[in-house]
Amino acid sequence: MVFDENMQLVTRCPFCSAEYDLDGAQVIGEENDATMVYITCSECESSIVAIVAMSGLGVVSLGLVTDMTVEDTKRFMNEKHVSSDEFLTIYELLSNNEQNAIKQLTKSSK
Ligand SMILES: [Zn+2]
């Protein structure tokens, strides 16, 4: 995936404010116009999951702190075969419930 400069992707670590090296971002899942990426801070090694989605209103993005590993998130995405509808549901869940949402989603997929 190419990170478009116009995308308002999370670009700084919420913990130490270091600028993310997006070359190190791992794409966990892509569906139509939505992409979920996992980014680990090279400075403090904290991780976030970010979702970037194209909507009728333009590009929306959300980053959240996670203690899941990239393997956890990939397993979740693979098992679920996430559709674009589900992807948006996840996005909404994350918006409303922040880090608990993805934890719960991961648990229920095991
Ligand atoms: Zn950091």
Short mmCIF file of N, CA, C and O in Angstrom, two decimals, residues 10-80:
data_model
loop_
_atom_site.label_atom_id
_atom_site.label_comp_id
_atom_site.label_asym_id
_atom_site.label_seq_id
_atom_site.Cartn_x
_atom_site.Cartn_y
_atom_site.Cartn_z
N VAL A 10 -2.39 8.55 11.31
CA VAL A 10 -1.65 8.88 12.51
C VAL A 10 -0.16 8.86 12.16
O VAL A 10 0.34 7.88 11.64
N THR A 11 0.51 9.94 12.43
CA THR A 11 1.90 10.01 12.02
C THR A 11 2.86 10.14 13.19
O THR A 11 4.05 10.08 13.02
N ARG A 12 2.28 10.34 14.38
CA ARG A 12 3.16 10.47 15.54
C ARG A 12 2.74 9.53 16.64
O ARG A 12 1.56 9.30 16.87
N CYS A 13 3.73 9.02 17.35
CA CYS A 13 3.47 8.15 18.47
C CYS A 13 2.74 8.92 19.57
O CYS A 13 3.18 10.00 19.96
N PRO A 14 1.62 8.38 20.07
CA PRO A 14 0.88 9.07 21.13
C PRO A 14 1.63 9.06 22.46
O PRO A 14 1.30 9.82 23.36
N PHE A 15 2.63 8.24 22.58
CA PHE A 15 3.36 8.12 23.85
C PHE A 15 4.58 9.03 23.89
O PHE A 15 4.78 9.76 24.85
N CYS A 16 5.37 8.97 22.86
CA CYS A 16 6.64 9.71 22.92
C CYS A 16 6.74 10.76 21.82
O CYS A 16 7.75 11.45 21.72
N SER A 17 5.68 10.88 21.01
CA SER A 17 5.62 11.90 19.96
C SER A 17 6.66 11.72 18.87
O SER A 17 6.87 12.61 18.05
N ALA A 18 7.31 10.58 18.86
CA ALA A 18 8.24 10.32 17.77
C ALA A 18 7.46 10.17 16.46
O ALA A 18 6.34 9.67 16.46
N GLU A 19 8.05 10.62 15.40
CA GLU A 19 7.38 10.48 14.12
C GLU A 19 7.48 9.02 13.67
O GLU A 19 8.55 8.41 13.75
N TYR A 20 6.37 8.47 13.22
CA TYR A 20 6.39 7.09 12.79
C TYR A 20 7.13 6.96 11.48
O TYR A 20 7.01 7.78 10.59
N ASP A 21 7.87 5.87 11.39
CA ASP A 21 8.45 5.48 10.11
C ASP A 21 7.43 4.57 9.45
O ASP A 21 7.31 3.40 9.79
N LEU A 22 6.67 5.12 8.51
CA LEU A 22 5.57 4.36 7.93
C LEU A 22 6.07 3.22 7.04
O LEU A 22 5.29 2.36 6.64
N ASP A 23 7.35 3.22 6.74
CA ASP A 23 7.89 2.06 6.04
C ASP A 23 7.77 0.81 6.91
O ASP A 23 7.72 -0.30 6.41
N GLY A 24 7.72 1.04 8.21
CA GLY A 24 7.62 -0.09 9.12
C GLY A 24 6.19 -0.47 9.44
O GLY A 24 5.96 -1.42 10.18
N ALA A 25 5.23 0.26 8.89
CA ALA A 25 3.83 -0.07 9.14
C ALA A 25 3.47 -1.35 8.39
O ALA A 25 3.89 -1.56 7.26
N GLN A 26 2.72 -2.20 9.05
CA GLN A 26 2.32 -3.44 8.42
C GLN A 26 0.83 -3.40 8.12
O GLN A 26 0.04 -3.12 9.01
N VAL A 27 0.49 -3.67 6.89
CA VAL A 27 -0.92 -3.70 6.52
C VAL A 27 -1.51 -5.01 7.01
O VAL A 27 -1.06 -6.09 6.65
N ILE A 28 -2.51 -4.90 7.86
CA ILE A 28 -3.15 -6.09 8.41
C ILE A 28 -4.27 -6.55 7.50
O ILE A 28 -4.46 -7.73 7.28
N GLY A 29 -5.02 -5.60 7.03
CA GLY A 29 -6.14 -5.98 6.17
C GLY A 29 -6.52 -4.83 5.26
O GLY A 29 -6.39 -3.67 5.61
N GLU A 30 -6.97 -5.20 4.07
CA GLU A 30 -7.42 -4.19 3.12
C GLU A 30 -8.72 -4.65 2.53
O GLU A 30 -8.87 -5.81 2.16
N GLU A 31 -9.66 -3.77 2.49
CA GLU A 31 -10.94 -4.13 1.90
C GLU A 31 -11.48 -2.91 1.19
O GLU A 31 -11.75 -1.89 1.81
N ASN A 32 -11.62 -3.03 -0.12
CA ASN A 32 -12.08 -1.89 -0.90
C ASN A 32 -11.28 -0.65 -0.53
O ASN A 32 -10.08 -0.61 -0.74
N ASP A 33 -11.94 0.31 0.07
CA ASP A 33 -11.26 1.57 0.34
C ASP A 33 -10.79 1.70 1.77
O ASP A 33 -10.42 2.78 2.22
N ALA A 34 -10.85 0.61 2.51
CA ALA A 34 -10.43 0.68 3.91
C ALA A 34 -9.18 -0.15 4.13
O ALA A 34 -9.04 -1.24 3.61
N THR A 35 -8.28 0.39 4.89
CA THR A 35 -7.04 -0.31 5.18
C THR A 35 -6.76 -0.24 6.67
O THR A 35 -6.89 0.82 7.29
N MET A 36 -6.39 -1.37 7.24
CA MET A 36 -6.00 -1.41 8.63
C MET A 36 -4.50 -1.66 8.70
O MET A 36 -3.99 -2.58 8.08
N VAL A 37 -3.83 -0.82 9.42
CA VAL A 37 -2.38 -0.98 9.53
C VAL A 37 -1.96 -1.06 10.98
O VAL A 37 -2.62 -0.53 11.87
N TYR A 38 -0.87 -1.73 11.20
CA TYR A 38 -0.31 -1.90 12.53
C TYR A 38 1.04 -1.20 12.52
O TYR A 38 1.89 -1.47 11.66
N ILE A 39 1.21 -0.28 13.47
CA ILE A 39 2.44 0.50 13.48
C ILE A 39 3.11 0.37 14.84
O ILE A 39 2.44 0.51 15.88
N THR A 40 4.37 0.05 14.84
CA THR A 40 5.12 -0.01 16.08
C THR A 40 6.11 1.15 16.10
O THR A 40 6.84 1.36 15.14
N CYS A 41 6.11 1.87 17.21
CA CYS A 41 7.01 3.00 17.34
C CYS A 41 8.45 2.51 17.46
O CYS A 41 8.74 1.62 18.26
N SER A 42 9.30 3.09 16.65
CA SER A 42 10.70 2.65 16.69
C SER A 42 11.42 3.19 17.91
O SER A 42 12.48 2.70 18.28
N GLU A 43 10.85 4.20 18.55
CA GLU A 43 11.50 4.80 19.71
C GLU A 43 11.14 4.07 21.00
O GLU A 43 11.99 3.69 21.77
N CYS A 44 9.84 3.91 21.25
CA CYS A 44 9.42 3.35 22.53
C CYS A 44 8.74 1.99 22.38
O CYS A 44 8.34 1.37 23.36
N GLU A 45 8.60 1.52 21.14
CA GLU A 45 8.09 0.19 20.85
C GLU A 45 6.64 -0.04 21.28
O GLU A 45 6.19 -1.16 21.40
N SER A 46 5.92 1.05 21.53
CA SER A 46 4.48 0.89 21.72
C SER A 46 3.83 0.73 20.35
O SER A 46 4.39 1.14 19.34
N SER A 47 2.65 0.12 20.34
CA SER A 47 2.03 -0.19 19.06
C SER A 47 0.65 0.42 18.96
O SER A 47 -0.07 0.54 19.95
N ILE A 48 0.28 0.79 17.77
CA ILE A 48 -1.09 1.21 17.52
C ILE A 48 -1.62 0.50 16.28
O ILE A 48 -0.86 0.05 15.43
N VAL A 49 -2.93 0.39 16.25
CA VAL A 49 -3.61 -0.06 15.04
C VAL A 49 -4.31 1.15 14.47
O VAL A 49 -4.97 1.89 15.19
N ALA A 50 -4.15 1.36 13.20
CA ALA A 50 -4.81 2.50 12.56
C ALA A 50 -5.66 1.99 11.40
O ALA A 50 -5.27 1.06 10.71
N ILE A 51 -6.81 2.59 11.27
CA ILE A 51 -7.67 2.27 10.14
C ILE A 51 -7.82 3.52 9.30
O ILE A 51 -8.07 4.60 9.82
N VAL A 52 -7.63 3.36 8.03
CA VAL A 52 -7.84 4.45 7.10
C VAL A 52 -8.93 4.02 6.13
O VAL A 52 -8.84 2.96 5.54
N ALA A 53 -9.95 4.80 6.03
CA ALA A 53 -11.07 4.42 5.17
C ALA A 53 -11.53 5.59 4.34
O ALA A 53 -11.57 6.73 4.80
N MET A 54 -11.87 5.28 3.11
CA MET A 54 -12.48 6.28 2.25
C MET A 54 -13.98 6.26 2.51
O MET A 54 -14.60 5.20 2.48
N SER A 55 -14.55 7.40 2.75
CA SER A 55 -16.00 7.46 2.91
C SER A 55 -16.52 8.52 1.97
O SER A 55 -15.75 9.20 1.30
N GLY A 56 -17.84 8.68 1.97
CA GLY A 56 -18.42 9.71 1.14
C GLY A 56 -17.95 11.10 1.53
O GLY A 56 -17.99 12.03 0.74
N LEU A 57 -17.48 11.20 2.76
CA LEU A 57 -17.06 12.49 3.27
C LEU A 57 -15.56 12.72 3.10
O LEU A 57 -15.03 13.73 3.51
N GLY A 58 -14.89 11.72 2.51
CA GLY A 58 -13.46 11.85 2.36
C GLY A 58 -12.75 10.77 3.14
O GLY A 58 -13.34 9.75 3.50
N VAL A 59 -11.49 11.01 3.41
CA VAL A 59 -10.69 10.02 4.11
C VAL A 59 -10.88 10.18 5.61
O VAL A 59 -10.77 11.27 6.15
N VAL A 60 -11.19 9.08 6.25
CA VAL A 60 -11.25 9.11 7.70
C VAL A 60 -10.20 8.15 8.24
O VAL A 60 -9.91 7.13 7.63
N SER A 61 -9.64 8.48 9.37
CA SER A 61 -8.64 7.58 9.94
C SER A 61 -8.78 7.56 11.45
O SER A 61 -9.32 8.47 12.06
N LEU A 62 -8.34 6.48 12.01
CA LEU A 62 -8.41 6.31 13.44
C LEU A 62 -7.22 5.48 13.89
O LEU A 62 -6.92 4.46 13.29
N GLY A 63 -6.57 5.95 14.91
CA GLY A 63 -5.48 5.17 15.46
C GLY A 63 -5.78 4.84 16.90
O GLY A 63 -6.38 5.65 17.60
N LEU A 64 -5.45 3.66 17.31
CA LEU A 64 -5.66 3.35 18.72
C LEU A 64 -4.51 2.52 19.26
O LEU A 64 -3.88 1.75 18.54
N VAL A 65 -4.27 2.72 20.53
CA VAL A 65 -3.19 2.00 21.19
C VAL A 65 -3.63 0.56 21.40
O VAL A 65 -4.77 0.30 21.75
N THR A 66 -2.76 -0.35 21.15
CA THR A 66 -3.11 -1.75 21.34
C THR A 66 -1.97 -2.48 22.02
O THR A 66 -0.81 -2.12 21.87
N ASP A 67 -2.33 -3.51 22.78
CA ASP A 67 -1.29 -4.39 23.29
C ASP A 67 -1.30 -5.71 22.54
O ASP A 67 -0.63 -6.66 22.91
N MET A 68 -2.07 -5.75 21.48
CA MET A 68 -2.04 -6.93 20.62
C MET A 68 -0.77 -6.91 19.80
O MET A 68 -0.25 -5.86 19.46
N THR A 69 -0.31 -8.10 19.45
CA THR A 69 0.82 -8.17 18.54
C THR A 69 0.29 -8.12 17.11
O THR A 69 -0.90 -8.30 16.88
N VAL A 70 1.18 -7.88 16.20
CA VAL A 70 0.75 -7.84 14.80
C VAL A 70 0.22 -9.21 14.38
O VAL A 70 -0.69 -9.32 13.55
N GLU A 71 0.75 -10.27 14.97
CA GLU A 71 0.25 -11.61 14.66
C GLU A 71 -1.19 -11.77 15.13
O GLU A 71 -2.01 -12.38 14.45
N ASP A 72 -1.49 -11.23 16.32
CA ASP A 72 -2.87 -11.28 16.83
C ASP A 72 -3.82 -10.61 15.86
O ASP A 72 -4.88 -11.15 15.54
N THR A 73 -3.46 -9.45 15.43
CA THR A 73 -4.36 -8.69 14.57
C THR A 73 -4.52 -9.36 13.21
O THR A 73 -5.60 -9.41 12.66
N LYS A 74 -3.42 -9.92 12.71
CA LYS A 74 -3.50 -10.61 11.42
C LYS A 74 -4.36 -11.86 11.52
O LYS A 74 -5.15 -12.16 10.63
N ARG A 75 -4.22 -12.58 12.63
CA ARG A 75 -5.01 -13.79 12.83
C ARG A 75 -6.49 -13.43 12.86
O ARG A 75 -7.33 -14.07 12.25
N PHE A 76 -6.77 -12.34 13.57
CA PHE A 76 -8.14 -11.87 13.66
C PHE A 76 -8.69 -11.55 12.27
O PHE A 76 -9.76 -11.99 11.89
N MET A 77 -7.94 -10.82 11.51
CA MET A 77 -8.41 -10.42 10.19
C MET A 77 -8.56 -11.63 9.28
O MET A 77 -9.51 -11.74 8.51
N ASN A 78 -7.65 -12.57 9.36
CA ASN A 78 -7.71 -13.74 8.48
C ASN A 78 -8.88 -14.63 8.82
O ASN A 78 -9.56 -15.14 7.93
N GLU A 79 -9.10 -14.84 10.10
CA GLU A 79 -10.17 -15.74 10.50
C GLU A 79 -11.53 -15.17 10.17
O GLU A 79 -12.46 -15.88 9.86
N LYS A 80 -11.61 -13.87 10.25
CA LYS A 80 -12.91 -13.26 10.06
C LYS A 80 -13.27 -13.07 8.58
O LYS A 80 -14.43 -12.92 8.25
#
